[in-house]
XYZ file of C-alpha atoms in Angstrom:
513
model
C 145.804 4.786 -178.647
C 144.887 7.964 -176.608
C 147.942 9.599 -175.380
C 148.473 12.636 -174.414
C 151.245 13.889 -177.207
C 148.214 12.184 -180.121
C 147.661 14.699 -182.692
C 144.141 14.385 -183.055
C 142.506 15.780 -185.121
C 142.734 20.030 -184.025
C 146.004 21.790 -185.104
C 148.043 23.869 -182.599
C 146.732 27.253 -181.442
C 147.874 29.883 -183.185
C 147.585 33.480 -183.017
C 144.225 35.200 -185.199
C 145.880 36.996 -188.435
C 145.445 40.165 -188.754
C 144.611 41.545 -191.941
C 142.171 43.501 -194.383
C 139.211 41.539 -194.376
C 135.420 41.525 -193.746
C 135.378 38.561 -191.667
C 133.955 39.104 -188.623
C 136.631 37.887 -185.553
C 133.756 37.994 -183.820
C 130.014 36.323 -183.465
C 128.338 36.958 -180.646
C 124.497 34.899 -180.172
C 122.040 35.777 -178.311
C 119.563 32.941 -177.917
C 115.649 34.103 -177.377
C 112.541 32.450 -176.472
C 109.884 35.024 -176.574
C 112.058 37.618 -175.548
C 110.424 41.044 -177.082
C 110.384 43.523 -174.414
C 114.455 42.675 -173.404
C 115.585 42.080 -176.997
C 116.535 45.092 -178.686
C 117.281 46.816 -175.549
C 119.855 44.370 -175.388
C 121.340 43.992 -178.641
C 121.768 48.230 -178.822
C 123.980 47.622 -175.517
C 125.792 44.989 -176.722
C 126.302 46.715 -179.837
C 127.069 50.212 -179.118
C 129.537 48.516 -176.437
C 131.487 46.301 -179.348
C 131.649 49.664 -181.133
C 133.706 51.355 -178.710
C 135.919 48.377 -177.030
C 136.054 45.692 -179.834
C 139.068 46.583 -181.898
C 137.971 43.869 -184.029
C 134.076 43.559 -186.622
C 132.124 41.597 -185.798
C 128.681 39.679 -185.323
C 125.278 40.254 -182.972
C 123.203 37.102 -184.088
C 119.757 36.868 -182.791
C 118.533 32.389 -182.276
C 115.214 32.505 -182.293
C 114.335 29.569 -180.973
C 110.151 29.631 -182.133
C 109.334 31.994 -180.690
C 105.252 32.639 -179.720
C 105.062 36.502 -179.793
C 106.442 39.370 -181.606
C 110.109 38.457 -180.506
C 110.666 37.756 -184.215
C 109.136 40.729 -185.828
C 111.809 43.277 -182.678
C 114.645 40.446 -185.001
C 114.305 41.435 -188.742
C 113.442 45.247 -187.475
C 117.149 45.097 -185.378
C 118.728 43.054 -188.169
C 117.151 45.226 -191.115
C 118.684 48.498 -189.163
C 121.842 47.620 -187.785
C 124.339 46.340 -189.697
C 125.817 44.081 -187.473
C 123.053 42.084 -186.392
C 121.991 39.463 -187.885
C 118.838 36.824 -187.530
C 118.457 33.234 -186.694
C 114.438 31.537 -186.717
C 114.540 27.829 -185.655
C 110.719 26.492 -185.332
C 111.547 23.862 -182.347
C 112.661 25.290 -179.207
C 116.220 24.449 -177.510
C 119.441 26.818 -176.278
C 120.946 24.313 -177.641
C 119.834 23.855 -180.271
C 119.986 27.040 -181.596
C 123.526 27.498 -180.161
C 124.720 24.651 -182.601
C 122.654 25.289 -184.912
C 124.098 29.230 -185.166
C 127.859 28.576 -184.165
C 128.202 25.492 -186.979
C 127.198 27.458 -189.702
C 129.146 30.824 -188.803
C 132.293 31.646 -190.853
C 133.488 33.784 -187.677
C 136.320 32.713 -186.153
C 135.091 33.533 -182.747
C 132.042 32.419 -181.556
C 130.415 33.499 -178.129
C 126.654 33.833 -177.341
C 125.114 35.686 -173.970
C 122.280 35.572 -172.511
C 119.181 38.345 -173.571
C 118.787 39.523 -169.607
C 122.838 40.912 -169.955
C 123.576 39.819 -166.565
C 126.317 39.089 -167.382
C 128.828 42.984 -167.192
C 130.050 43.703 -170.232
C 133.216 44.257 -169.333
C 134.352 40.517 -169.471
C 133.790 40.215 -172.694
C 136.834 41.212 -174.585
C 139.118 39.368 -171.636
C 136.714 36.495 -172.574
C 137.557 36.357 -176.111
C 140.973 37.648 -175.876
C 142.413 33.835 -175.016
C 140.699 33.027 -177.831
C 142.460 35.130 -180.396
C 145.143 34.788 -178.652
C 145.097 30.923 -179.622
C 146.446 30.081 -175.887
C 143.130 28.471 -175.189
C 140.117 26.824 -176.952
C 137.606 27.577 -175.080
C 136.892 30.369 -172.128
C 133.852 30.655 -170.233
C 132.897 33.318 -167.318
C 133.136 32.475 -164.368
C 130.377 33.874 -160.272
C 131.851 31.370 -158.659
C 135.447 32.886 -158.746
C 137.035 34.945 -155.701
C 136.957 37.761 -157.614
C 133.828 37.881 -159.082
C 130.820 40.084 -158.032
C 127.448 38.565 -158.029
C 124.319 39.813 -156.399
C 121.114 36.966 -156.441
C 119.145 35.299 -154.237
C 119.841 32.720 -151.994
C 117.901 30.165 -153.496
C 119.771 30.361 -156.849
C 123.420 30.462 -155.427
C 122.560 26.633 -153.490
C 121.703 25.826 -156.715
C 123.955 26.706 -159.055
C 127.023 25.247 -156.195
C 125.644 22.537 -156.030
C 125.121 21.516 -159.353
C 129.091 21.809 -159.539
C 129.791 20.517 -156.595
C 127.611 18.002 -158.823
C 130.410 17.670 -161.357
C 132.747 18.086 -159.782
C 131.872 14.796 -158.147
C 130.546 12.664 -160.540
C 132.549 14.232 -163.995
C 135.475 14.895 -162.104
C 134.990 18.317 -164.017
C 137.904 21.227 -162.315
C 135.716 23.935 -164.344
C 133.445 26.751 -161.522
C 131.325 27.458 -163.246
C 129.848 25.610 -166.165
C 125.659 27.617 -166.136
C 126.973 30.794 -166.863
C 125.312 32.031 -170.028
C 128.670 33.880 -170.988
C 131.225 31.452 -172.413
C 132.831 31.612 -176.237
C 134.968 29.201 -178.858
C 137.426 28.937 -181.273
C 135.577 28.021 -184.345
C 137.825 25.578 -185.428
C 137.374 23.685 -182.093
C 133.763 24.194 -182.864
C 133.323 21.828 -185.631
C 135.228 18.815 -184.203
C 133.604 19.664 -180.694
C 129.837 20.323 -181.335
C 129.805 16.785 -183.673
C 129.883 15.058 -179.794
C 127.808 16.626 -177.660
C 123.994 15.732 -177.958
C 122.460 17.894 -175.726
C 119.674 20.294 -177.423
C 118.323 22.547 -173.999
C 120.114 23.999 -171.151
C 123.103 21.648 -170.756
C 123.901 21.823 -173.528
C 127.354 24.210 -172.459
C 127.608 21.670 -169.212
C 128.053 18.513 -171.925
C 130.799 20.835 -173.618
C 132.304 21.929 -170.895
C 132.965 18.068 -169.479
C 134.223 16.380 -172.962
C 136.697 19.678 -174.014
C 138.131 19.026 -170.480
C 138.397 14.780 -171.040
C 139.786 15.560 -174.072
C 142.684 18.415 -172.818
C 141.499 21.315 -174.659
C 142.579 24.679 -172.519
C 139.238 26.731 -170.719
C 140.228 29.905 -169.884
C 138.307 30.958 -166.418
C 136.494 35.321 -166.464
C 135.194 36.135 -163.351
C 132.233 38.865 -164.448
C 130.052 40.610 -162.036
C 127.014 39.394 -162.318
C 123.069 40.337 -160.996
C 120.496 37.705 -161.186
C 117.008 38.430 -163.743
C 114.601 38.429 -161.230
C 112.156 37.917 -164.081
C 113.348 34.788 -165.926
C 111.726 32.736 -167.005
C 114.183 29.750 -166.550
C 111.993 26.932 -164.466
C 114.842 25.704 -162.093
C 112.431 22.219 -160.626
C 112.509 20.839 -164.434
C 115.909 22.507 -166.069
C 117.844 20.944 -162.813
C 116.676 17.814 -163.610
C 117.650 17.495 -166.829
C 120.781 18.631 -165.563
C 121.293 15.436 -163.856
C 119.818 13.090 -165.981
C 122.698 14.350 -168.761
C 125.447 14.134 -166.109
C 124.193 10.675 -165.596
C 124.047 10.208 -169.051
C 127.438 12.014 -170.086
C 129.208 9.617 -166.662
C 128.192 6.327 -168.160
C 129.463 6.837 -172.366
C 132.299 8.725 -170.376
C 133.009 5.130 -168.433
C 132.405 2.724 -171.034
C 134.863 4.608 -173.670
C 132.160 5.092 -176.601
C 132.934 9.190 -176.953
C 136.092 9.480 -179.573
C 137.995 12.341 -177.736
C 141.098 11.307 -179.188
C 139.913 13.267 -181.978
C 139.931 16.734 -179.727
C 143.877 15.943 -178.988
C 146.205 18.733 -179.647
C 150.141 19.357 -180.455
C 151.665 19.853 -177.348
C 152.403 23.040 -178.837
C 152.669 25.967 -182.155
C 156.894 25.122 -181.877
C 156.347 22.884 -185.000
C 160.435 21.360 -182.857
C 157.341 20.101 -180.526
C 156.271 17.278 -182.937
C 159.868 16.567 -185.395
C 160.754 14.740 -181.501
C 162.009 10.924 -182.276
C 162.092 8.596 -179.536
C 160.974 10.344 -176.325
C 158.171 8.049 -174.226
C 155.179 9.898 -175.100
C 152.960 10.210 -171.701
C 155.336 8.608 -169.037
C 154.858 9.841 -166.536
C 150.967 10.385 -166.279
C 150.971 6.716 -167.300
C 153.020 5.682 -163.819
C 151.103 6.929 -161.715
C 147.745 6.011 -163.166
C 149.844 2.404 -163.494
C 151.098 2.507 -159.751
C 147.263 3.372 -158.392
C 146.043 0.992 -159.952
C 148.910 -1.527 -159.403
C 148.022 -0.721 -155.302
C 144.385 -1.074 -155.423
C 145.108 -4.694 -157.661
C 147.815 -5.848 -155.035
C 145.585 -4.812 -152.642
C 142.315 -6.675 -154.174
C 144.784 -9.898 -154.679
C 145.513 -10.510 -150.711
C 141.649 -10.114 -150.061
C 141.476 -13.092 -152.632
C 144.583 -14.165 -151.822
C 143.836 -14.805 -148.033
C 139.536 -16.302 -149.340
C 141.600 -18.356 -151.302
C 143.040 -19.779 -148.937
C 140.712 -20.699 -145.607
C 139.647 -23.557 -148.294
C 142.945 -24.659 -150.738
C 145.914 -24.405 -150.896
C 149.460 -21.252 -150.919
C 149.760 -22.294 -154.887
C 145.867 -22.626 -155.802
C 144.997 -20.160 -153.875
C 147.791 -17.952 -155.383
C 146.890 -19.239 -158.919
C 143.056 -18.481 -158.732
C 144.107 -14.317 -156.557
C 146.010 -14.414 -159.133
C 144.037 -14.895 -162.777
C 140.807 -12.810 -160.598
C 143.686 -10.025 -160.230
C 145.113 -9.797 -163.768
C 141.989 -9.714 -165.497
C 141.024 -6.973 -163.215
C 144.199 -5.618 -163.496
C 144.556 -5.774 -167.413
C 140.761 -4.219 -167.705
C 141.895 -0.607 -165.764
C 145.249 -0.462 -167.062
C 143.681 -0.878 -171.116
C 141.398 2.093 -170.154
C 142.853 4.038 -167.397
C 146.455 4.014 -167.757
C 147.140 3.807 -171.421
C 143.764 5.323 -172.675
C 142.519 2.112 -174.821
C 138.233 3.233 -175.612
C 136.044 0.926 -176.513
C 136.063 -2.651 -177.689
C 138.171 -3.305 -180.119
C 141.232 -5.096 -179.287
C 139.980 -6.157 -175.981
C 139.922 -9.706 -176.075
C 143.249 -9.455 -177.278
C 144.734 -6.815 -174.306
C 143.316 -9.621 -172.324
C 145.143 -12.354 -174.435
C 148.399 -10.688 -173.933
C 147.766 -9.544 -170.435
C 146.890 -13.168 -169.298
C 151.231 -14.129 -170.668
C 151.830 -11.393 -168.329
C 150.092 -12.717 -165.645
C 151.433 -16.098 -166.409
C 154.830 -14.371 -166.048
C 153.339 -12.890 -162.659
C 152.904 -16.658 -161.957
C 155.894 -18.210 -161.745
C 157.468 -15.360 -160.224
C 155.474 -15.627 -156.926
C 155.393 -19.626 -157.438
C 158.320 -19.598 -157.278
C 159.059 -17.772 -154.723
C 155.941 -19.788 -152.624
C 158.544 -22.771 -153.383
C 161.574 -21.366 -152.685
C 159.894 -20.625 -149.092
C 157.920 -24.001 -148.382
C 161.159 -25.385 -149.136
C 163.204 -23.311 -146.830
C 160.652 -23.331 -144.320
C 158.542 -26.721 -143.670
C 155.551 -24.301 -142.158
C 155.661 -20.610 -142.801
C 153.173 -17.926 -140.759
C 150.518 -16.546 -142.856
C 152.323 -13.101 -142.263
C 155.744 -14.423 -143.874
C 153.635 -15.719 -147.372
C 152.391 -12.672 -147.751
C 155.848 -10.861 -146.767
C 156.928 -12.673 -149.669
C 153.968 -12.635 -151.934
C 155.024 -8.270 -152.050
C 157.450 -8.410 -152.679
C 157.156 -10.383 -155.902
C 154.492 -8.956 -156.577
C 156.991 -5.335 -156.652
C 159.283 -7.210 -158.533
C 156.184 -8.748 -160.720
C 154.824 -5.090 -161.183
C 157.859 -3.505 -162.568
C 158.076 -6.154 -165.098
C 154.008 -5.883 -165.734
C 154.540 -1.851 -166.243
C 157.411 -2.778 -169.138
C 155.516 -5.178 -171.261
C 152.019 -3.103 -170.839
C 153.854 -0.348 -172.544
C 156.627 -2.183 -174.823
C 153.598 -5.292 -176.115
C 150.966 -4.998 -174.879
C 149.524 -1.791 -175.172
C 152.104 0.414 -177.662
C 152.414 3.382 -179.063
C 149.757 3.397 -182.322
C 150.001 7.388 -182.530
C 149.409 7.762 -186.295
C 147.871 3.763 -186.949
C 144.915 5.323 -186.168
C 141.837 7.184 -188.284
C 141.055 9.457 -185.880
C 144.870 10.565 -184.994
C 146.034 11.370 -188.975
C 146.852 14.970 -189.251
C 148.932 15.909 -192.413
C 152.540 18.337 -190.947
C 152.064 21.711 -189.740
C 152.840 24.650 -191.772
C 153.267 27.249 -189.839
C 153.842 29.676 -192.901
C 150.594 29.067 -193.905
C 146.697 31.005 -191.592
C 144.995 28.643 -193.732
C 142.760 27.046 -190.409
C 141.662 23.339 -190.284
C 139.127 22.401 -191.755
C 136.655 20.258 -190.888
C 134.529 17.998 -193.436
C 131.611 19.637 -195.374
C 133.511 22.077 -195.200
C 133.216 24.935 -198.421
C 135.012 27.863 -199.628
C 132.500 30.623 -198.847
C 131.044 29.328 -195.347
C 127.376 32.283 -194.722
C 124.252 30.852 -192.218
C 122.333 28.359 -193.541
C 118.672 27.870 -193.146
C 118.538 25.197 -190.471
C 115.354 23.259 -191.149
C 111.418 24.464 -190.592
C 113.391 28.033 -190.418
C 111.869 31.021 -192.110
C 112.499 30.790 -196.002
C 114.036 34.335 -195.985
C 116.446 36.598 -194.640
C 116.041 39.936 -194.803
C 119.981 40.916 -194.487
C 121.637 40.065 -198.900
C 124.946 39.402 -196.834
C 123.628 35.746 -195.781
C 122.585 34.701 -198.304
C 122.239 30.169 -197.806
C 124.524 27.542 -197.942
C 124.292 24.625 -200.127
C 123.165 21.667 -199.327
C 126.121 19.011 -199.150
C 129.416 21.083 -199.533
C 131.956 19.441 -201.666
C 135.543 19.495 -200.883
C 137.188 21.201 -197.405
C 140.311 23.269 -199.380
C 142.099 22.750 -196.699
C 146.113 22.713 -195.736
C 144.810 20.092 -193.215
C 144.987 16.088 -194.061
C 141.210 15.735 -193.085
C 140.853 12.652 -195.264
C 140.883 10.134 -191.824
C 138.256 12.179 -190.071
C 135.611 10.324 -188.925
C 132.683 12.361 -188.431
C 130.761 11.295 -185.363
C 127.159 10.897 -185.313
C 124.338 13.135 -183.019
C 120.940 13.814 -182.976
C 119.865 17.142 -183.786
C 116.962 18.530 -185.341
C 118.591 20.875 -187.178
C 121.375 21.491 -189.929
C 124.372 21.103 -187.855
C 125.752 18.323 -189.669
C 125.376 20.218 -192.869
C 127.129 23.443 -192.463
C 130.160 23.390 -191.350
C 131.925 26.452 -192.910
C 135.503 27.557 -193.419
C 137.755 30.274 -194.567
C 140.713 31.616 -193.821
C 140.368 34.806 -191.431
C 142.677 37.971 -191.937
C 141.380 40.367 -189.245
C 141.347 43.877 -189.108
C 141.798 46.286 -186.661
C 138.492 48.720 -186.328
C 139.261 50.801 -183.283
C 142.342 49.820 -181.776
C 142.720 52.745 -179.183
C 138.872 53.365 -178.547
C 137.493 53.894 -174.754
C 135.034 53.105 -172.652
C 134.128 56.665 -171.325
C 131.076 55.583 -168.666
C 129.968 52.604 -166.766
C 128.663 49.939 -169.005
C 125.975 49.254 -166.091
């Protein structure tokens, strides 16, 4: 059962340790498709900015989505001329496919991406990744809709962007402000667990990633950005909007049916080991009380409506029993999913059977109250019957919550494989490793990708890595199945990250724009 404090598969967030090693701290991916004119100026400007302002080692990766112009040649030339630049070729289109493939193969602890037009001011890059380096957040996004953002774009794009985010808030209860800004970052350990759950390979990829991360309780940091619209953008607005709406429907349906194992993304409460050594403390009680009260209030209204309807053609006892039976089944299903966070069909029949036992107790209370009322008054008024039933239901509700929490939906933390995690060792800087990891992660070539890379520093990954060298127990990790046209499921990497400051006191003497 999922609770707020279930450990899931992810360890507590920690500040990335500083040290001396050659592994890049940041890997910035630039997905491109037929961008032969803009690619070189973009990479040179980004590289120069990072050299001057970013205090750690970095890498810039050009992810080519099956370009048909000279974009691959431009990327290869940049890779040969600049040590911090590497290129990656995919023979299938899709921004999401490119990001998932490159992020899956990267060995950098912080993964980011930005659009090739560099519409976002690069001065926001360090504030974007700093919360991830410090261990404060799991993901970070640039927001053009923040009050302090400065945005230059046409009225049509402004309307579409705000409408799309309103749709996300209304349908998927998203709380982040800007899903479409091409300026995002994620911690690699989070990506290893989150990306297999993301199905989309196009423009909806990052929206789906953010929705699932937020629903799983991961922390998303937002950075206000200065943003200037690119008038030469090749994005097809109508097709993209249609695909996004289809994605919203698909993700909403998956969340409603509980088919996504989001509990594997849960983190411990904090990075203090004492937070995970507490015993005999009720977990998620406040949230469960709120959920139970909301479900109980709606169930009571539903019950009273049913009782009034059944009472029109039957006696009070029969009407009470029928109304209570129907509302009890609905109440158990709603509490199972919304209050106690049990997803999927496993154990549903048993839960309903136990719920019916709880229903019988409630029936005894309410029927006894009606019997006492009829014994005291020969023909009680309908309003009096309703008042007695409300009072009896309040008493039954308290008992129902206690029975639900202690018997029907007890805290099963540590019993399901998706929630098993070995004890955390704060003294060790080793990061959590997903299955299929290997000791020396490098870049791997996706299916249909070019056979060779010009840069010798990144040899191909083996197709099937062996045992995961991790300080965390990953034996119970149940890898999710997902549709993808690349080798993302074969290229999870892991290593101990040590950061090296490059130019900690450098400052940019000029305006990036």
